[in-house]
Short mmCIF file of C-alpha atoms in Angstrom, two decimals:
data_model
loop_
_atom_site.label_atom_id
_atom_site.label_comp_id
_atom_site.label_asym_id
_atom_site.label_seq_id
_atom_site.Cartn_x
_atom_site.Cartn_y
_atom_site.Cartn_z
CA UNK A 1 2.64 -11.54 -23.69
CA UNK A 2 2.94 -9.46 -20.47
CA UNK A 3 0.07 -9.34 -18.00
CA UNK A 4 -1.72 -6.01 -17.61
CA UNK A 5 -0.40 -5.55 -14.08
CA UNK A 6 3.21 -5.66 -15.25
CA UNK A 7 2.99 -2.45 -17.26
CA UNK A 8 0.32 -0.86 -15.04
CA UNK A 9 0.65 2.03 -12.63
CA UNK A 10 -1.55 1.51 -9.55
CA UNK A 11 -3.24 4.42 -7.74
CA UNK A 12 -4.29 3.90 -4.12
CA UNK A 13 -7.47 5.58 -2.91
CA UNK A 14 -8.22 5.87 0.80
CA UNK A 15 -12.00 6.06 0.36
CA UNK A 16 -12.77 8.17 3.44
CA UNK A 17 -10.57 10.92 2.03
CA UNK A 18 -10.97 11.00 -1.75
CA UNK A 19 -14.37 12.64 -2.45
CA UNK A 20 -17.49 13.14 -0.37
CA UNK A 21 -20.73 13.21 -2.36
CA UNK A 22 -23.33 13.79 0.39
CA UNK A 23 -21.85 16.42 2.71
CA UNK A 24 -21.16 14.17 5.71
CA UNK A 25 -17.42 14.93 5.53
CA UNK A 26 -16.46 11.36 4.63
CA UNK A 27 -15.54 10.16 1.14
CA UNK A 28 -17.70 7.55 -0.57
CA UNK A 29 -18.17 5.50 -3.74
CA UNK A 30 -20.31 8.04 -5.62
CA UNK A 31 -17.57 10.56 -4.84
CA UNK A 32 -14.92 8.29 -6.34
CA UNK A 33 -17.08 7.79 -9.44
CA UNK A 34 -17.34 11.56 -9.88
CA UNK A 35 -13.53 11.84 -9.94
CA UNK A 36 -12.65 9.00 -12.32
CA UNK A 37 -11.77 11.40 -15.13
CA UNK A 38 -8.99 12.80 -12.94
CA UNK A 39 -7.42 9.35 -12.94
CA UNK A 40 -7.72 9.12 -16.71
CA UNK A 41 -6.10 12.54 -17.15
CA UNK A 42 -3.38 11.57 -14.69
CA UNK A 43 -2.59 8.45 -16.70
CA UNK A 44 -2.80 5.60 -14.20
CA UNK A 45 -4.03 2.12 -15.10
CA UNK A 46 -5.52 0.60 -11.96
CA UNK A 47 -7.19 1.78 -8.76
CA UNK A 48 -6.69 0.09 -5.40
CA UNK A 49 -9.36 1.04 -2.86
CA UNK A 50 -8.83 0.53 0.86
CA UNK A 51 -11.65 -1.37 2.67
CA UNK A 52 -15.25 -0.37 1.94
CA UNK A 53 -16.99 -3.32 3.67
CA UNK A 54 -19.51 -2.90 6.52
CA UNK A 55 -17.54 -2.09 9.65
CA UNK A 56 -17.91 -0.41 13.06
CA UNK A 57 -14.80 1.54 11.94
CA UNK A 58 -12.69 0.81 15.01
CA UNK A 59 -9.79 0.64 12.54
CA UNK A 60 -11.53 2.47 9.68
CA UNK A 61 -12.65 -0.54 7.70
CA UNK A 62 -9.89 -3.00 8.57
CA UNK A 63 -12.31 -4.42 11.15
CA UNK A 64 -14.73 -6.11 8.75
CA UNK A 65 -18.24 -6.98 9.94
CA UNK A 66 -19.48 -8.37 6.60
CA UNK A 67 -17.18 -9.37 3.75
CA UNK A 68 -19.92 -9.42 1.12
CA UNK A 69 -21.45 -5.97 1.25
CA UNK A 70 -20.65 -2.26 1.22
CA UNK A 71 -20.75 -0.07 4.32
CA UNK A 72 -23.62 2.45 4.02
CA UNK A 73 -21.06 5.14 4.89
CA UNK A 74 -19.55 4.53 1.45
CA UNK A 75 -22.68 3.62 -0.50
CA UNK A 76 -24.26 0.39 -1.67
CA UNK A 77 -23.60 -2.63 -3.84
CA UNK A 78 -25.40 -0.74 -6.61
CA UNK A 79 -22.87 2.09 -6.21
CA UNK A 80 -20.09 -0.49 -6.29
CA UNK A 81 -21.41 -1.95 -9.54
CA UNK A 82 -21.53 1.57 -11.01
CA UNK A 83 -17.91 2.10 -9.91
CA UNK A 84 -16.77 -1.12 -11.59
CA UNK A 85 -18.61 -0.16 -14.78
CA UNK A 86 -17.19 3.36 -14.72
CA UNK A 87 -13.64 2.14 -14.24
CA UNK A 88 -13.84 -0.55 -16.91
CA UNK A 89 -15.47 1.84 -19.37
CA UNK A 90 -12.35 3.98 -18.98
CA UNK A 91 -10.01 0.97 -19.34
CA UNK A 92 -9.07 1.18 -15.65
CA UNK A 93 -8.76 -1.87 -13.40
CA UNK A 94 -10.11 -2.22 -9.85
CA UNK A 95 -8.18 -3.78 -6.98
CA UNK A 96 -9.96 -4.26 -3.63
CA UNK A 97 -8.45 -4.64 -0.19
CA UNK A 98 -8.93 -8.18 1.11
CA UNK A 99 -8.57 -8.49 4.91
CA UNK A 100 -8.14 -12.19 5.71
CA UNK A 101 -6.26 -12.09 9.02
CA UNK A 102 -9.05 -10.84 11.26
CA UNK A 103 -12.66 -9.70 11.39
CA UNK A 104 -14.56 -7.28 13.57
CA UNK A 105 -15.95 -8.50 16.89
CA UNK A 106 -19.30 -7.56 15.33
CA UNK A 107 -18.98 -10.07 12.49
CA UNK A 108 -21.63 -12.77 12.76
CA UNK A 109 -18.87 -15.39 12.76
CA UNK A 110 -17.28 -13.98 15.90
CA UNK A 111 -20.61 -13.41 17.61
CA UNK A 112 -21.35 -17.10 17.15
CA UNK A 113 -17.82 -18.07 18.18
CA UNK A 114 -17.97 -16.21 21.48
CA UNK A 115 -21.55 -17.31 22.27
CA UNK A 116 -20.48 -20.72 23.54
CA UNK A 117 -17.47 -23.02 23.65
CA UNK A 118 -19.66 -25.60 21.92
CA UNK A 119 -20.69 -23.36 19.02
CA UNK A 120 -19.72 -24.76 15.57
CA UNK A 121 -17.79 -21.54 14.87
CA UNK A 122 -15.82 -21.60 18.12
CA UNK A 123 -12.73 -22.87 16.29
CA UNK A 124 -13.03 -20.20 13.59
CA UNK A 125 -11.04 -17.96 15.97
CA UNK A 126 -8.12 -18.54 18.31
CA UNK A 127 -9.35 -19.19 21.85
CA UNK A 128 -7.13 -20.37 24.71
CA UNK A 129 -7.18 -20.78 28.47
CA UNK A 130 -5.08 -18.39 30.49
CA UNK A 131 -2.16 -19.18 32.78
CA UNK A 132 -2.48 -20.53 36.32
CA UNK A 133 -2.88 -17.02 37.74
CA UNK A 134 -5.30 -15.83 35.10
CA UNK A 135 -2.64 -14.24 32.93
CA UNK A 136 -2.80 -14.37 29.08
CA UNK A 137 -1.63 -17.59 27.39
CA UNK A 138 1.73 -16.05 26.41
CA UNK A 139 3.57 -12.74 25.99
CA UNK A 140 2.39 -11.87 22.46
CA UNK A 141 1.79 -8.16 21.85
CA UNK A 142 -0.76 -6.31 19.76
CA UNK A 143 0.57 -4.25 16.85
CA UNK A 144 -1.42 -1.32 18.25
CA UNK A 145 -0.13 -1.56 21.81
CA UNK A 146 -0.84 -3.79 24.81
CA UNK A 147 -1.32 -7.57 25.01
CA UNK A 148 -2.55 -9.49 21.98
CA UNK A 149 -5.00 -11.46 24.11
CA UNK A 150 -8.35 -10.28 25.46
CA UNK A 151 -10.45 -11.99 28.12
CA UNK A 152 -14.02 -12.99 27.32
CA UNK A 153 -16.23 -13.09 30.41
CA UNK A 154 -18.98 -15.17 28.80
CA UNK A 155 -16.90 -18.20 27.82
CA UNK A 156 -14.01 -17.66 30.27
CA UNK A 157 -11.20 -17.82 27.73
CA UNK A 158 -8.83 -15.45 25.97
CA UNK A 159 -9.01 -14.70 22.25
CA UNK A 160 -6.05 -13.62 20.13
CA UNK A 161 -5.89 -10.38 18.14
CA UNK A 162 -2.78 -9.18 16.34
CA UNK A 163 -4.28 -5.68 16.19
CA UNK A 164 -7.10 -4.15 18.24
CA UNK A 165 -9.24 -6.17 20.66
CA UNK A 166 -12.04 -5.27 18.21
CA UNK A 167 -10.17 -7.29 15.52
CA UNK A 168 -10.03 -10.97 16.54
CA UNK A 169 -7.78 -13.15 14.40
CA UNK A 170 -9.35 -15.87 12.28
CA UNK A 171 -8.03 -19.40 12.69
CA UNK A 172 -6.68 -20.19 9.24
CA UNK A 173 -5.78 -23.73 10.32
CA UNK A 174 -9.52 -24.46 10.18
CA UNK A 175 -10.57 -25.67 6.67
CA UNK A 176 -14.03 -24.12 7.12
CA UNK A 177 -12.44 -20.68 7.58
CA UNK A 178 -10.37 -21.19 4.46
CA UNK A 179 -13.41 -22.19 2.41
CA UNK A 180 -15.46 -19.24 3.67
CA UNK A 181 -12.72 -16.74 2.86
CA UNK A 182 -12.12 -18.21 -0.59
CA UNK A 183 -15.83 -17.78 -1.25
CA UNK A 184 -15.44 -14.11 -0.28
CA UNK A 185 -12.79 -13.75 -2.96
CA UNK A 186 -15.05 -15.38 -5.54
CA UNK A 187 -17.94 -13.10 -4.55
CA UNK A 188 -15.98 -10.00 -5.59
CA UNK A 189 -14.08 -11.51 -8.50
CA UNK A 190 -17.40 -12.54 -10.03
CA UNK A 191 -18.48 -8.89 -9.76
CA UNK A 192 -15.62 -7.71 -11.92
CA UNK A 193 -12.87 -6.98 -9.42
CA UNK A 194 -9.50 -7.30 -11.17
CA UNK A 195 -7.54 -8.36 -8.10
CA UNK A 196 -6.85 -7.91 -4.41
CA UNK A 197 -4.32 -6.24 -2.21
CA UNK A 198 -4.15 -8.77 0.64
CA UNK A 199 -3.77 -7.14 4.05
CA UNK A 200 -1.27 -8.19 6.74
CA UNK A 201 -0.62 -11.55 5.09
CA UNK A 202 2.58 -12.27 7.03
CA UNK A 203 0.49 -12.36 10.23
CA UNK A 204 -2.06 -14.83 8.88
CA UNK A 205 -0.93 -17.86 10.89
CA UNK A 206 0.68 -18.12 14.30
CA UNK A 207 2.80 -20.82 15.90
CA UNK A 208 0.49 -23.60 17.08
CA UNK A 209 2.59 -24.15 20.20
CA UNK A 210 1.92 -20.58 21.43
CA UNK A 211 5.53 -20.11 22.52
CA UNK A 212 6.58 -16.76 23.92
CA UNK A 213 8.19 -14.35 21.47
CA UNK A 214 11.81 -13.51 22.41
CA UNK A 215 12.96 -10.00 23.38
CA UNK A 216 14.15 -7.69 20.63
CA UNK A 217 17.68 -6.53 21.54
CA UNK A 218 17.40 -3.56 19.13
CA UNK A 219 14.26 -2.14 20.72
CA UNK A 220 14.38 1.12 22.64
CA UNK A 221 11.76 3.26 24.35
CA UNK A 222 11.23 5.54 21.34
CA UNK A 223 10.00 2.69 19.15
CA UNK A 224 6.58 1.06 18.97
CA UNK A 225 5.97 -1.05 22.11
CA UNK A 226 4.92 -3.91 19.82
CA UNK A 227 8.53 -4.14 18.61
CA UNK A 228 9.77 -4.91 22.11
CA UNK A 229 9.51 -8.57 21.06
CA UNK A 230 10.68 -10.30 17.89
CA UNK A 231 7.67 -11.77 16.05
CA UNK A 232 9.25 -15.20 15.76
CA UNK A 233 6.03 -17.08 16.54
CA UNK A 234 3.44 -14.59 15.25
CA UNK A 235 4.68 -13.62 11.77
CA UNK A 236 5.97 -15.27 8.61
CA UNK A 237 5.07 -18.83 9.63
CA UNK A 238 5.78 -21.55 7.02
CA UNK A 239 2.12 -22.57 6.74
CA UNK A 240 1.25 -19.08 5.48
CA UNK A 241 2.60 -19.91 2.03
CA UNK A 242 0.23 -22.82 1.47
CA UNK A 243 -2.67 -20.45 2.24
CA UNK A 244 -1.33 -17.90 -0.26
CA UNK A 245 -1.02 -20.66 -2.85
CA UNK A 246 -4.68 -21.54 -2.27
CA UNK A 247 -5.69 -17.88 -2.67
CA UNK A 248 -3.75 -17.80 -5.91
CA UNK A 249 -5.64 -20.83 -7.20
CA UNK A 250 -8.93 -19.05 -6.47
CA UNK A 251 -7.76 -15.95 -8.34
CA UNK A 252 -6.65 -18.14 -11.25
CA UNK A 253 -10.22 -19.44 -11.61
CA UNK A 254 -10.86 -16.03 -13.17
CA UNK A 255 -9.11 -14.47 -16.15
CA UNK A 256 -5.90 -12.47 -15.55
CA UNK A 257 -6.50 -11.24 -11.98
CA UNK A 258 -3.72 -10.00 -9.72
CA UNK A 259 -2.85 -10.73 -6.08
CA UNK A 260 -0.71 -8.19 -4.24
CA UNK A 261 0.52 -9.03 -0.75
CA UNK A 262 1.15 -6.61 2.09
CA UNK A 263 4.37 -8.16 3.35
CA UNK A 264 6.66 -6.25 5.73
CA UNK A 265 9.71 -8.45 5.48
CA UNK A 266 13.44 -8.18 4.74
CA UNK A 267 14.15 -8.68 1.05
CA UNK A 268 15.44 -12.23 1.34
CA UNK A 269 12.23 -13.33 3.13
CA UNK A 270 10.01 -11.18 0.95
CA UNK A 271 11.01 -13.27 -2.06
CA UNK A 272 9.36 -16.35 -0.52
CA UNK A 273 5.98 -14.68 -1.07
CA UNK A 274 6.25 -15.08 -4.84
CA UNK A 275 5.70 -18.74 -4.04
CA UNK A 276 7.20 -21.91 -5.42
CA UNK A 277 7.24 -21.72 -9.22
CA UNK A 278 5.77 -18.19 -8.86
CA UNK A 279 2.45 -19.59 -7.64
CA UNK A 280 2.14 -17.21 -4.70
CA UNK A 281 1.58 -13.47 -4.97
CA UNK A 282 2.07 -11.84 -8.33
CA UNK A 283 3.40 -8.80 -6.46
CA UNK A 284 4.55 -9.03 -2.83
CA UNK A 285 4.66 -5.33 -1.96
CA UNK A 286 8.19 -3.96 -1.83
CA UNK A 287 8.14 -1.30 0.90
CA UNK A 288 11.89 -0.85 1.17
CA UNK A 289 12.04 2.58 -0.44
CA UNK A 290 9.93 3.80 2.50
CA UNK A 291 12.68 3.02 5.01
CA UNK A 292 15.92 3.30 2.98
CA UNK A 293 17.89 6.50 3.67
CA UNK A 294 17.08 9.08 0.99
CA UNK A 295 20.58 9.06 -0.49
CA UNK A 296 21.67 8.09 -3.98
CA UNK A 297 24.15 5.43 -2.90
CA UNK A 298 21.72 3.80 -0.44
CA UNK A 299 18.92 3.69 -3.02
CA UNK A 300 21.25 2.28 -5.67
CA UNK A 301 22.33 -0.46 -3.25
CA UNK A 302 18.68 -1.28 -2.49
CA UNK A 303 17.83 -1.59 -6.19
CA UNK A 304 20.81 -3.89 -6.75
CA UNK A 305 19.90 -6.09 -3.78
CA UNK A 306 16.23 -6.30 -4.74
CA UNK A 307 16.84 -7.01 -8.42
CA UNK A 308 19.41 -9.69 -7.56
CA UNK A 309 17.06 -11.39 -5.08
CA UNK A 310 14.06 -11.69 -7.42
CA UNK A 311 13.24 -15.28 -8.39
CA UNK A 312 13.49 -16.08 -12.11
CA UNK A 313 10.45 -14.52 -13.75
CA UNK A 314 9.44 -12.64 -10.60
CA UNK A 315 8.13 -9.16 -11.40
CA UNK A 316 9.36 -6.22 -9.27
CA UNK A 317 7.28 -3.44 -7.75
CA UNK A 318 7.96 -0.19 -5.92
CA UNK A 319 6.07 1.87 -3.33
CA UNK A 320 6.83 5.37 -2.04
CA UNK A 321 3.71 6.05 0.02
CA UNK A 322 0.56 4.53 1.50
CA UNK A 323 -2.07 5.00 4.21
CA UNK A 324 0.22 3.71 6.96
CA UNK A 325 3.33 5.84 6.39
CA UNK A 326 4.27 9.49 6.50
CA UNK A 327 3.71 11.13 3.11
CA UNK A 328 6.49 11.22 0.55
CA UNK A 329 6.90 15.01 0.62
CA UNK A 330 7.31 14.98 4.40
CA UNK A 331 9.85 12.14 4.36
CA UNK A 332 12.29 13.10 1.62
CA UNK A 333 13.00 16.72 2.47
CA UNK A 334 10.73 18.98 0.51
CA UNK A 335 9.34 19.78 -2.91
CA UNK A 336 12.45 19.37 -5.07
CA UNK A 337 13.28 15.94 -3.65
CA UNK A 338 9.63 14.83 -3.90
CA UNK A 339 9.72 15.66 -7.63
CA UNK A 340 12.93 13.67 -7.97
CA UNK A 341 11.27 10.78 -6.10
CA UNK A 342 8.38 10.81 -8.57
CA UNK A 343 10.81 10.37 -11.45
CA UNK A 344 12.56 7.54 -9.61
CA UNK A 345 9.32 5.70 -8.85
CA UNK A 346 7.97 5.96 -12.39
CA UNK A 347 11.17 5.00 -14.21
CA UNK A 348 12.33 1.98 -12.16
CA UNK A 349 11.67 -1.51 -13.49
CA UNK A 350 8.45 -2.96 -12.15
CA UNK A 351 4.94 -1.94 -11.14
CA UNK A 352 4.73 1.34 -9.19
CA UNK A 353 1.99 2.36 -6.76
CA UNK A 354 1.04 6.02 -6.29
CA UNK A 355 -0.75 7.07 -3.09
CA UNK A 356 -3.58 9.54 -3.67
CA UNK A 357 -2.43 13.15 -3.29
CA UNK A 358 1.20 12.44 -4.14
CA UNK A 359 0.47 13.73 -7.62
CA UNK A 360 -0.29 17.20 -6.25
CA UNK A 361 2.41 17.33 -3.58
CA UNK A 362 0.30 16.67 -0.50
CA UNK A 363 2.33 16.37 2.69
CA UNK A 364 1.54 15.27 6.22
CA UNK A 365 -1.01 17.47 7.99
CA UNK A 366 -0.53 18.27 11.66
CA UNK A 367 -3.50 16.86 13.56
CA UNK A 368 -4.51 18.64 16.80
CA UNK A 369 -4.96 16.23 19.74
CA UNK A 370 -8.70 16.82 19.81
CA UNK A 371 -8.98 15.76 16.15
CA UNK A 372 -7.02 12.50 16.39
CA UNK A 373 -8.92 9.56 14.90
CA UNK A 374 -6.33 6.79 14.52
CA UNK A 375 -6.62 4.05 17.19
CA UNK A 376 -2.86 3.46 17.07
CA UNK A 377 -2.16 7.05 18.11
CA UNK A 378 -4.84 6.84 20.80
CA UNK A 379 -3.39 3.61 22.21
CA UNK A 380 0.26 4.66 22.00
CA UNK A 381 0.34 8.47 22.13
CA UNK A 382 3.46 10.59 21.87
CA UNK A 383 5.56 8.33 19.63
CA UNK A 384 4.45 9.70 16.29
CA UNK A 385 2.86 6.41 15.26
CA UNK A 386 -0.48 7.93 14.29
CA UNK A 387 -1.47 7.64 10.64
CA UNK A 388 -3.99 10.50 10.48
CA UNK A 389 -1.43 12.99 9.05
CA UNK A 390 -1.14 10.97 5.82
CA UNK A 391 -4.88 10.22 5.49
CA UNK A 392 -6.27 13.74 5.17
CA UNK A 393 -8.77 14.67 2.43
CA UNK A 394 -7.71 15.08 -1.18
CA UNK A 395 -7.33 18.73 -2.13
CA UNK A 396 -9.28 19.41 -5.31
CA UNK A 397 -9.61 23.19 -5.07
CA UNK A 398 -8.50 26.11 -2.90
CA UNK A 399 -12.05 26.82 -1.72
CA UNK A 400 -13.33 25.96 1.78
CA UNK A 401 -13.83 22.21 1.94
CA UNK A 402 -11.10 21.93 -0.74
CA UNK A 403 -13.64 20.55 -3.20
CA UNK A 404 -13.74 17.39 -1.10
CA UNK A 405 -16.91 18.11 0.85
CA UNK A 406 -19.66 20.64 1.43
CA UNK A 407 -19.57 19.64 5.10
CA UNK A 408 -16.86 19.38 7.73
CA UNK A 409 -13.99 17.07 6.64
CA UNK A 410 -13.47 14.07 8.90
CA UNK A 411 -9.81 15.12 9.28
CA UNK A 412 -8.30 18.61 9.01
CA UNK A 413 -7.02 19.55 5.54
CA UNK A 414 -4.10 21.71 6.68
CA UNK A 415 -2.97 24.86 4.87
CA UNK A 416 -1.07 23.68 1.80
CA UNK A 417 -4.28 23.32 -0.22
CA UNK A 418 -4.14 27.05 -1.01
CA UNK A 419 -1.19 26.28 -3.29
CA UNK A 420 -1.28 22.53 -3.87
CA UNK A 421 -4.62 21.44 -5.32
CA UNK A 422 -5.83 19.82 -8.51
CA UNK A 423 -7.67 22.82 -9.96
CA UNK A 424 -4.72 25.20 -9.76
CA UNK A 425 -2.05 22.64 -10.63
CA UNK A 426 -3.93 21.55 -13.74
CA UNK A 427 -3.20 24.99 -15.23
CA UNK A 428 0.45 25.21 -14.12
CA UNK A 429 3.09 23.51 -16.32
CA UNK A 430 5.56 23.62 -13.40
CA UNK A 431 3.25 21.87 -10.91
CA UNK A 432 3.51 18.44 -9.31
CA UNK A 433 0.45 17.37 -11.26
CA UNK A 434 2.00 18.38 -14.59
CA UNK A 435 5.17 16.47 -13.75
CA UNK A 436 3.24 13.31 -12.81
CA UNK A 437 1.14 13.53 -15.95
CA UNK A 438 4.26 13.96 -18.10
CA UNK A 439 6.02 11.04 -16.42
CA UNK A 440 2.99 8.77 -16.77
CA UNK A 441 2.48 9.76 -20.40
CA UNK A 442 6.14 9.02 -21.12
CA UNK A 443 5.99 5.70 -19.27
CA UNK A 444 2.88 4.64 -21.18
CA UNK A 445 4.46 5.55 -24.52
CA UNK A 446 7.84 3.94 -23.85
CA UNK A 447 7.99 0.17 -23.54
CA UNK A 448 11.56 0.59 -22.29
CA UNK A 449 10.13 2.24 -19.16
CA UNK A 450 7.11 0.01 -18.60
CA UNK A 451 8.60 -3.38 -19.46
CA UNK A 452 12.27 -2.90 -20.33
CA UNK A 453 15.34 -4.09 -18.47
CA UNK A 454 17.28 -2.09 -15.88
CA UNK A 455 21.00 -1.35 -16.05
CA UNK A 456 22.81 0.79 -13.50
CA UNK A 457 25.48 3.02 -15.03
CA UNK A 458 26.84 4.52 -11.86
CA UNK A 459 25.96 5.75 -8.41
CA UNK A 460 27.79 7.79 -5.83
CA UNK A 461 26.87 9.84 -2.79
CA UNK A 462 25.19 12.48 -4.94
CA UNK A 463 23.70 10.87 -8.03
CA UNK A 464 22.12 7.74 -9.46
CA UNK A 465 22.23 7.07 -13.20
CA UNK A 466 20.65 4.09 -14.93
CA UNK A 467 19.31 2.92 -18.26
CA UNK A 468 16.01 1.36 -19.20
CA UNK A 469 16.37 -0.77 -22.31
CA UNK A 470 13.99 -2.44 -24.74
CA UNK A 471 15.77 -3.89 -27.76
CA UNK A 472 17.62 -1.05 -29.46
CA UNK A 473 15.71 1.58 -27.46
CA UNK A 474 17.77 2.99 -24.59
CA UNK A 475 16.60 5.62 -22.13
CA UNK A 476 18.91 7.21 -19.59
CA UNK A 477 17.61 8.31 -16.19
CA UNK A 478 19.92 10.60 -14.22
CA UNK A 479 18.96 11.77 -10.73
CA UNK A 480 20.85 14.39 -8.74
CA UNK A 481 20.06 13.97 -5.04
CA UNK A 482 22.37 16.80 -3.95
CA UNK A 483 21.88 20.54 -3.52
CA UNK A 484 24.70 21.31 -5.95
CA UNK A 485 24.99 21.03 -9.73
CA UNK A 486 26.26 17.67 -11.00
CA UNK A 487 27.85 16.83 -14.35
CA UNK A 488 26.74 13.48 -15.80
CA UNK A 489 29.68 11.58 -17.28
CA UNK A 490 29.61 11.18 -21.05
CA UNK A 491 28.24 7.86 -22.21
CA UNK A 492 28.57 6.16 -25.58
CA UNK A 493 26.66 7.85 -28.40
CA UNK A 494 24.58 11.01 -28.55
CA UNK A 495 21.72 11.85 -26.26
CA UNK A 496 18.59 13.99 -26.19
CA UNK A 497 16.90 15.09 -22.97
CA UNK A 498 13.16 14.44 -23.25
CA UNK A 499 11.92 15.16 -19.73
CA UNK A 500 13.24 16.96 -16.67
CA UNK A 501 11.89 17.58 -13.18
CA UNK A 502 12.91 21.21 -13.83
CA UNK A 503 10.56 22.86 -16.28
CA UNK A 504 13.10 25.31 -17.73
CA UNK A 505 15.41 22.71 -19.29
CA UNK A 506 15.19 22.42 -23.07
CA UNK A 507 15.65 19.35 -25.24
CA UNK A 508 19.43 19.34 -24.85
CA UNK A 509 21.19 17.06 -27.34
CA UNK A 510 24.87 17.23 -26.44
CA UNK A 511 27.27 16.23 -23.69
CA UNK A 512 28.01 17.11 -20.98
CA UNK A 513 24.68 17.21 -19.20
CA UNK A 514 24.90 19.30 -16.05
CA UNK A 515 22.07 18.54 -13.67
CA UNK A 516 20.87 21.35 -11.47
CA UNK A 517 20.46 20.78 -7.73
CA UNK A 518 17.78 18.12 -7.08
CA UNK A 519 17.14 17.67 -10.81
CA UNK A 520 16.28 14.45 -12.58
CA UNK A 521 16.17 13.85 -16.33
CA UNK A 522 15.10 11.18 -18.78
CA UNK A 523 17.09 11.19 -22.03
CA UNK A 524 17.21 9.15 -25.22
CA UNK A 525 20.55 7.47 -25.96
#
């Protein structure tokens, strides 16, 4: 019997940007509750919500000040309980972000840790003496720019932070830290959470010897300064997997919960995060579609490599957008290719994740310098690393405030909302929203798409054609990535087209099938 997360489609909500209920320009939990019926109409199965814990918001919730409460900006624990009830009443699952690598400097644990070298929580974080001339302990770099060590005047030592200085890393070699964080997991699981997306897990543990990271020969000045060094001693350490195994055991104390790992690793190393005997993450996030060239042959090669690398019984997953990457529409070359990408994502084998707004064709929004919020962009300006463009408010209507807020949105909404918004697209059979709803309805009704096997039929520079198979049921997916018509080669037996990214195509039932430019189809064989 498959687990629910195998056939599920996950929908990511960035809570600041989904729906504001009180006019402060920032999304919140009551706002999410008011929009749950949109998710039901869309046809998704689970909601992943980015951090909602109390936080000074130096990194918009990824600097956690209290793991067992809700930030007043978003609501209260009572609101959270109402959200859980509302989701479960609609047969939707809830996945929370779990941020185990670091806390905020305002967390009570860190306040105690930095109060004195003799404090019982001193070893809950990573403190070290500097070099002979007062320099940091080694050359490690912060992901957000600058050194990964900050000097503390009170206790005269450096502390390590993989991200901002406001985000000190926890010392996961300390058993007390492990126990405290496992109790955090239990706190939320006992309140009905159906699983966690675990943040930055590959950075959880660092080399104990504190050796310098070596230079990256592929780095150049246009890339993130953090990539100037190879993260040999600060990422993907062997001890990380025992910690993931322990997290899995905590999740397994509860019935059928899911653990999803944020793992930015090459495919061969990504597979390690399923764990020995599949006792690690159920789903180590597969981000490779985000960086693979948007070409049929390159995508086909990626699918082959990924499918071949999966451990026996390992379940695949696919991601085309999230809160850290440029939006799908802005990456793949426009509306037609974004529609094709939606069909790819929702017909591949494995669990797909949709980023809020993809279903209505939201693209990156240009953020004026005076409106920049992202600390990464502020620390390393001019390189296009800022994530604000993909975090702008959800466009519900074409009215001022786009149906998101009665106040001033925390980020600009851009201009596309006049055409691309839920209210207008709901009435348009040719819209992004109609396409996503049709794809999700088809996926839910066809076991071949949700749980069936994958078989590539052919791929070239212009097209990718594959089958999804469940017993005698065979569905053909044909995707034309080019700007010219493409004739699909005749396969064995008759066919009937049941869905196209182009609204005008009928239910064709004969060969040959000529795909229009940028068209994708699903057909019965």
